[in-house]
Coordinates of C-alpha atoms in Angstrom, one line a residue:
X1 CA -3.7 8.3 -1.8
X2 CA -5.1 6.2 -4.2
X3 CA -5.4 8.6 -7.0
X4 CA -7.2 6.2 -9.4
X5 CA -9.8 5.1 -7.2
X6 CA -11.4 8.8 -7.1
X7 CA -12.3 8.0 -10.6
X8 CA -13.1 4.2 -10.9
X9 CA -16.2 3.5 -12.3
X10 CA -17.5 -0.2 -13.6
X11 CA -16.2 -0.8 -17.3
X12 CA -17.9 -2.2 -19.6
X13 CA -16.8 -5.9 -20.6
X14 CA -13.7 -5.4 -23.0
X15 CA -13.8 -5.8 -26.7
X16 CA -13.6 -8.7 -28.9
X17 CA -10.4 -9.9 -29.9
X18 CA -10.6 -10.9 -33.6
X19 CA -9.4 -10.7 -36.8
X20 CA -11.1 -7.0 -37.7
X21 CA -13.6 -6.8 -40.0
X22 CA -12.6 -4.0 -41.9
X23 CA -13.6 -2.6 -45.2
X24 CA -12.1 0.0 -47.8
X25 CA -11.9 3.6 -46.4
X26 CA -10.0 5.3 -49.7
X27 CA -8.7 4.6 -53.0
X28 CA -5.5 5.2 -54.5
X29 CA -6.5 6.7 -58.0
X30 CA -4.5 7.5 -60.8
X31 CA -5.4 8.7 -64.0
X32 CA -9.0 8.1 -63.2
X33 CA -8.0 4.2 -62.3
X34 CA -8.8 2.8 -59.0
X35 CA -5.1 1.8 -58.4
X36 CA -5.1 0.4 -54.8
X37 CA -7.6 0.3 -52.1
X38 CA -6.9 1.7 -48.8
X39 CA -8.9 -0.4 -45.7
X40 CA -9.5 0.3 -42.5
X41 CA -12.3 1.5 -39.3
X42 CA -13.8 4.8 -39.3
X43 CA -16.3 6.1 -36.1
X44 CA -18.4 9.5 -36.2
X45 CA -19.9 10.2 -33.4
X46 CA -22.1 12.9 -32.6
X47 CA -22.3 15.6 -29.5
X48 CA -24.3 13.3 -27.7
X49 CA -22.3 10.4 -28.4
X50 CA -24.2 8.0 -30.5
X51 CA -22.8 6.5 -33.5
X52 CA -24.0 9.0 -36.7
X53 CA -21.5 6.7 -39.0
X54 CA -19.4 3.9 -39.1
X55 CA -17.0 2.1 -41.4
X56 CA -15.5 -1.4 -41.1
X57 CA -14.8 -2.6 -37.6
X58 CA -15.3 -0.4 -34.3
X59 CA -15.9 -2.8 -31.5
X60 CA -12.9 -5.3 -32.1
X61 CA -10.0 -4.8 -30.1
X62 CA -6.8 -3.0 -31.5
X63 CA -4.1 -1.2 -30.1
X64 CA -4.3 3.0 -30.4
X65 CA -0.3 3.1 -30.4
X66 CA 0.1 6.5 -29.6
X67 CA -3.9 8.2 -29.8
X68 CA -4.1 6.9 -26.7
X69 CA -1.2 9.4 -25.4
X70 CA -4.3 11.7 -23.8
X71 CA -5.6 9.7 -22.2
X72 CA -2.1 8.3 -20.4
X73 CA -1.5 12.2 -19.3
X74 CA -5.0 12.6 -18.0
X75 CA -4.2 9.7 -15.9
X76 CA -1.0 11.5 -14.6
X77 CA -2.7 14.5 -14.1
X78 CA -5.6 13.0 -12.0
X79 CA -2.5 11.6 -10.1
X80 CA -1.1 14.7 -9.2
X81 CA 1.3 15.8 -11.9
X82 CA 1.3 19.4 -11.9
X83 CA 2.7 20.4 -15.4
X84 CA 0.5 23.0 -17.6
X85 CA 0.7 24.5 -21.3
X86 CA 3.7 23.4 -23.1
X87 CA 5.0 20.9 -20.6
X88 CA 1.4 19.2 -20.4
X89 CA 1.3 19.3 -24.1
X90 CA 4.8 17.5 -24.2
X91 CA 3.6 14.7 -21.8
X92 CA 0.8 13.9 -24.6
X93 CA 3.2 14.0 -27.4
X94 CA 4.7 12.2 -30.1
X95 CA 7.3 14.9 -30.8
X96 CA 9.7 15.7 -33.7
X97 CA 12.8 15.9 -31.5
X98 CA 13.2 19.6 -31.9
X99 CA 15.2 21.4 -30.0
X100 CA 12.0 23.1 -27.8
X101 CA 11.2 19.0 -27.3
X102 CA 14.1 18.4 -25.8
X103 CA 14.4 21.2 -23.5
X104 CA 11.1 20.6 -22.4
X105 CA 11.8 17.3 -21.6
X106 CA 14.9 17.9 -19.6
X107 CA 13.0 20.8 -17.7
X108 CA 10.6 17.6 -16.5
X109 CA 13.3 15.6 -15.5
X110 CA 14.7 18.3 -14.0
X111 CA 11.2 19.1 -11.8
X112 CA 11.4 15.5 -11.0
X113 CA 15.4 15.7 -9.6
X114 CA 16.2 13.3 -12.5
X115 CA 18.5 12.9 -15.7
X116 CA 18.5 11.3 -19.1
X117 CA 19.5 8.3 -17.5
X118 CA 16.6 7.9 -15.7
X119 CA 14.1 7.1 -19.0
X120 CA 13.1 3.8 -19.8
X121 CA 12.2 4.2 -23.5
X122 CA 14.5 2.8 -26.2
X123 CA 17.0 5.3 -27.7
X124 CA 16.1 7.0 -31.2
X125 CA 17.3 9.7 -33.8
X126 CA 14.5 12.5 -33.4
X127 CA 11.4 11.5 -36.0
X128 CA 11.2 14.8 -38.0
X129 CA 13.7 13.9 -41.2
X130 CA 15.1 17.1 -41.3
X131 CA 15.9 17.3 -37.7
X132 CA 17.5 13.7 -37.8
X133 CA 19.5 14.3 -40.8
X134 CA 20.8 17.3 -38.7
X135 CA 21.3 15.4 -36.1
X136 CA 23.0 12.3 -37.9
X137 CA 25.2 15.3 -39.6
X138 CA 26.3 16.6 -36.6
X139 CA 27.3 12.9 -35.1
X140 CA 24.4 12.3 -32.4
X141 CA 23.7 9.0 -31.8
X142 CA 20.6 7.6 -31.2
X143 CA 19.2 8.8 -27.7
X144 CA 16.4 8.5 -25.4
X145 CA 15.9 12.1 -24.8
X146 CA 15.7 12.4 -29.3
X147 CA 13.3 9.6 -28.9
X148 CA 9.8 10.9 -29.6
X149 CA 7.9 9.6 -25.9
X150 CA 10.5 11.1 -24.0
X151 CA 8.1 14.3 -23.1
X152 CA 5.6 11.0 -22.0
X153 CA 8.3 9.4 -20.1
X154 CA 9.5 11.9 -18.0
X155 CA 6.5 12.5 -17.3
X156 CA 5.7 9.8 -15.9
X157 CA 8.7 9.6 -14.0
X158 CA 7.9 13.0 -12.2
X159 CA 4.4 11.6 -11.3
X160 CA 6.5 8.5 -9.8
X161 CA 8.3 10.9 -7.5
X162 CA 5.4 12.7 -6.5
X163 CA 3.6 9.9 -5.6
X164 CA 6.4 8.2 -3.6
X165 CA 6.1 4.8 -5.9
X166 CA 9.3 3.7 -7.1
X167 CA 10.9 5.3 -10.5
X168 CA 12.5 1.9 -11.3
X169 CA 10.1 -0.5 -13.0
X170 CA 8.0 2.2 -13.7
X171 CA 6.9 0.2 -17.1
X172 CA 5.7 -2.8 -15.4
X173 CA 1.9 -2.8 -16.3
X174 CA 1.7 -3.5 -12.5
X175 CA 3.6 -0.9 -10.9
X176 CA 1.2 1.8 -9.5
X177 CA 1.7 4.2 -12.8
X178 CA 0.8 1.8 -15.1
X179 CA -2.1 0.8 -12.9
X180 CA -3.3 4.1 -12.6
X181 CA -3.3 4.5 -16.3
X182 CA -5.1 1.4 -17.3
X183 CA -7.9 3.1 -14.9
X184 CA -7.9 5.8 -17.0
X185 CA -8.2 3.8 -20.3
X186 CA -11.6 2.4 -18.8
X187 CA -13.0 4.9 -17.2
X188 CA -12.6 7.4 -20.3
X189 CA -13.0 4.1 -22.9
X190 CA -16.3 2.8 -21.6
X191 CA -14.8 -0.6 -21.7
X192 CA -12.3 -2.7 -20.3
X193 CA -8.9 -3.1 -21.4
X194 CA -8.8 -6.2 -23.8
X195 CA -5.0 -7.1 -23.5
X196 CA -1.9 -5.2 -22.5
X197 CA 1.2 -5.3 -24.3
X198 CA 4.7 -3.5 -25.2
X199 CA 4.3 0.1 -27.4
X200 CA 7.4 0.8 -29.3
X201 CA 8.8 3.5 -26.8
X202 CA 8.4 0.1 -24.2
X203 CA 5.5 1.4 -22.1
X204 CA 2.5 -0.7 -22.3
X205 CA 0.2 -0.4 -24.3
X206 CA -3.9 -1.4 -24.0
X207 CA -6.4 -2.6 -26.6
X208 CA -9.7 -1.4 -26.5
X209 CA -11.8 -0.7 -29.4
X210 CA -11.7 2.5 -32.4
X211 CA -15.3 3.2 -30.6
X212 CA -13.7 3.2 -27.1
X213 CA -11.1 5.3 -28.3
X214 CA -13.3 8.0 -30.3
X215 CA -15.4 8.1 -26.8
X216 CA -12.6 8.8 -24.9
X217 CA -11.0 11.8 -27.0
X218 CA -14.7 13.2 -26.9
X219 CA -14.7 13.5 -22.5
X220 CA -11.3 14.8 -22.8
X221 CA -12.3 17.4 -25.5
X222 CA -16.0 18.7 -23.7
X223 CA -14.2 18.5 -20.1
X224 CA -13.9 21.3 -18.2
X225 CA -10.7 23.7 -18.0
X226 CA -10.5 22.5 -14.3
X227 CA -10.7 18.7 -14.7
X228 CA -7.4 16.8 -15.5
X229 CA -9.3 16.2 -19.1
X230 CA -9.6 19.7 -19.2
X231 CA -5.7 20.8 -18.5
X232 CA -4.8 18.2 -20.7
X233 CA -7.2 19.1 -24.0
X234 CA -6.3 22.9 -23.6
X235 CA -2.4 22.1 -23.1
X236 CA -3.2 20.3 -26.3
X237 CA -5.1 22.7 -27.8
X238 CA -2.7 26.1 -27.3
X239 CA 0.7 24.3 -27.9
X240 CA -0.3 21.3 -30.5
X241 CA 3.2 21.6 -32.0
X242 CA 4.8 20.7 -28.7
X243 CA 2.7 17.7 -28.6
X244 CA 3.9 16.6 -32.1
X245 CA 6.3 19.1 -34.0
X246 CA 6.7 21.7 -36.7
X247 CA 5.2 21.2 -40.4
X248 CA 3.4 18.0 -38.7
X249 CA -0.3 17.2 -39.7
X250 CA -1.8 16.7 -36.6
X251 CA -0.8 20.3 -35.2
X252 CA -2.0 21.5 -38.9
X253 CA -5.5 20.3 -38.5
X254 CA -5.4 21.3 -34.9
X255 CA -4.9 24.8 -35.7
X256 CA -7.3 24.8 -38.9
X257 CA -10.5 23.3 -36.6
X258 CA -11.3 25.5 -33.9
X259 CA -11.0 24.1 -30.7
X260 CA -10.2 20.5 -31.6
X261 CA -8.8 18.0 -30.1
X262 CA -6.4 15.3 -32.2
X263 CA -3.8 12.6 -32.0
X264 CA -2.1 10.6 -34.1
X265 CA -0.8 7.2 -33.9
X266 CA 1.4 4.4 -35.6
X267 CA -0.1 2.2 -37.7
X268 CA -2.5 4.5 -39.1
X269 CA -4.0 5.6 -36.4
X270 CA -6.4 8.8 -36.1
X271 CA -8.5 10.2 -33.4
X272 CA -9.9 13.8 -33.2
X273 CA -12.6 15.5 -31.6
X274 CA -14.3 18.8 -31.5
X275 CA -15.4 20.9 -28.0
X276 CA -19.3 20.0 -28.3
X277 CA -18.5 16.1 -28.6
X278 CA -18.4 15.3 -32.4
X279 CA -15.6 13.1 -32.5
X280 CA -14.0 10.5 -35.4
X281 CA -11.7 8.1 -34.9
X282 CA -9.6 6.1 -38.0
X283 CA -7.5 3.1 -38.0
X284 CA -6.2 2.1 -41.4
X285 CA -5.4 -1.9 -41.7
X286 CA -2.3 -1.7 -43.5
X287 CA -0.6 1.5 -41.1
X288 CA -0.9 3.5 -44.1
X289 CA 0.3 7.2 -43.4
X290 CA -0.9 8.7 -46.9
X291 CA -4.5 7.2 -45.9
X292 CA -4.8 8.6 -42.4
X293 CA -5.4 11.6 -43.2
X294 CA -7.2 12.3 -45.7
X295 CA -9.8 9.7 -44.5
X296 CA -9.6 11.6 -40.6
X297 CA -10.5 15.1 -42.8
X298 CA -13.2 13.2 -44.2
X299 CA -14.8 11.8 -41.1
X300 CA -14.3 15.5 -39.7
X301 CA -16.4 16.6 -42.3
X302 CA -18.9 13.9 -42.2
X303 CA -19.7 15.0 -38.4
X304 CA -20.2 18.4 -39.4
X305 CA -16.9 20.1 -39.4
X306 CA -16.5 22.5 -42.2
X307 CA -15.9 21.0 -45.2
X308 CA -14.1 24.1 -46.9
X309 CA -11.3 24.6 -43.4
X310 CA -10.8 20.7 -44.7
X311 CA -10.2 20.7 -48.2
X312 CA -6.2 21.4 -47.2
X313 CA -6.0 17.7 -45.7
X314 CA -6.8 16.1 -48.7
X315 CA -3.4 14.3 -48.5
X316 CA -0.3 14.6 -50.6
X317 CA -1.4 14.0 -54.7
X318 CA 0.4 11.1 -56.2
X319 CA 2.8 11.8 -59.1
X320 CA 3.6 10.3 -62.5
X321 CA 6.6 11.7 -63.9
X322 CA 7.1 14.3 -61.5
X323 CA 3.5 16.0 -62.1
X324 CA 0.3 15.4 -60.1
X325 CA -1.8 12.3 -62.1
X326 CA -4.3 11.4 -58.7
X327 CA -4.5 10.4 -55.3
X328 CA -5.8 9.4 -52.3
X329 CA -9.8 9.8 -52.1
X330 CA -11.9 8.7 -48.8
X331 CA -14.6 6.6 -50.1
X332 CA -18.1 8.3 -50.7
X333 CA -19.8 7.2 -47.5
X334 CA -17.6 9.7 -46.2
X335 CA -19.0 12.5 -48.3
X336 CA -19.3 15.4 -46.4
X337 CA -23.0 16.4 -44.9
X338 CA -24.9 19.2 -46.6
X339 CA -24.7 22.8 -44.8
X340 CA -28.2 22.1 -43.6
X341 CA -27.5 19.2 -42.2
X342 CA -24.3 20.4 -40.0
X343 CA -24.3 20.6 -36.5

């Protein structure tokens, strides 16, 4: 069965590709001194979807890197794959390479009848530091399992299997996976895909626009618990360390905002969105991590998110001789709203 076709729906034409017109999101200050300027893209939209704010760029084309990790295992799940809770989670995830992620992953290959061997992405020490210096300490070499897609990639090797298409070449942006996928990526997006290209982990990877992608998190986060959006925000949701790891941001702001939604990706890359619809999105232009953020909490309070649950995401404070002297603030257009004015 055509899985993908149950959900086809026209796109709309893809996004511009151009050089992005982006603008400063936060400053680095120290000591009361603009030191550096952070720039970037920034989306809030509101339950019902329209744009309530918008920084920089959010129609050009750019790549999500691994924000876009939702929407990949909705696509899985709308073509059969029948993982739940911690295992779903895993399949969205950019993990740590903790011990739970690894088990987890094998337990996928396992439900597909397959081995280590089987993965396509590129071998890796495990991303958390203090779980790679463990590992380096023990002698581990790099591996694909450590890697931190490997919950993605066995996943989509057990939808493979279950969908009798062929496990080799299951990268290929046309095998019948990656076809699937790229559905998904329109349907959810509202657009069509501008270009396809190679992620790190080797799968492809699609451009669409910061507003496509902030539209997309916002159907997975308001779906229903029996759509595949649905199993795949509450996986999410309940077990948002297994989709990124211990002491991690993401799974910190997850657990701080009720019921949302969030995903990070490389190259400063932020999207997040609550169960009514409010959603942000955040690319910063130079891949910043110290910017993304801070300038995601920011956005989150803009759309209405409680400003107070936020103030803990205000990003690391920058030092001068060892003791706090600044740091990273989101520019003011990013001022949270008023009480009244939250939704």
């Amino acid at each position: 069965m055509n899985h993908a076709a149950l959900y086809a729906r026209p796109a709309a034409e893809a996004p511009v590709i151009r050089e992005p017109l982006h603008t400063p999101v936060a400053h680095l200050v120290r000591g009361g001194v603009i030191e550096g300027i952070h720039y970037g893209s920034v989306v809030v939209l509101g339950a019902d979807g329209t744009v309530q704010l918008h920084l920089g760029d959010i129609e050009a084309a750019f790549y999500p890197r691994s924000a876009l990790k939702p929407v990949q295992a909705v696509a899985m799940v709308r073509a059969g794959l029948p993982l739940d809770g911690e295992l779903l989670s895993l399949a969205a995830a950019s993990h740590s390479g903790e011990e739970r992620h690894l088990a987890g992953t094998r337990r996928i290959l396992e439900l597909a009848g397959l081995t280590e061997d089987d993965l396509g992405n590129v071998p890796d020490l495990p991303y958390d530091p203090a779980v790679r210096d463990a590992w380096v300490g023990e002698g581990r070499t790099p591996s694909r399992l450590a890697q931190n897609c490997s919950g993605k990639h066995a996943a989509m090797l057990y939808t493979c299997r279950l969908n009798g298409w062929p496990v080799e070449g299951y990268l290929d942006p046309e095998h019948p996976l990656q076809q699937a996928v790229a559905q998904s990526v329109e349907d959810l997006t509202g657009q069509a895909v501008a270009r396809v290209t190679v992620d790190g982990c080797g799968a492809p990877l699609f451009a669409v626009s910061l507003h496509g992608l902030a539209r997309a998190a916002a159907r997975i986060a308001t779906a229903s618990a029996d759509t595949p959006e649905g199993r795949v925000a509450d996986a999410m949701r309940q077990h948002p360390e297994m989709a990124s790891g211990t002491g991690r941001d993401v799974a910190a702001l997850m657990r701080a905002v009720p019921g949302l939604l969030a995903k990070d990706g490389f190259e400063g890359v932020q999207v997040a969105a609550l169960p009514d619809g409010r959603a942000v999105a955040v690319k910063i232009a130079d891949g910043a991590n110290r910017a993304r953020i801070p300038v995601a909490a920011a956005a989150l309070a803009r759309a209405g998110a409680d400003p107070e649950v936020l103030a803990g995401f205000a990003g690391e404070p920058l030092l001068g001789g060892g003791l706090p002297v600044g740091s990273v603030r989101p520019v003011r257009a990013l001022d949270p709203l008023t009480p009244d004015a939250r939704v």
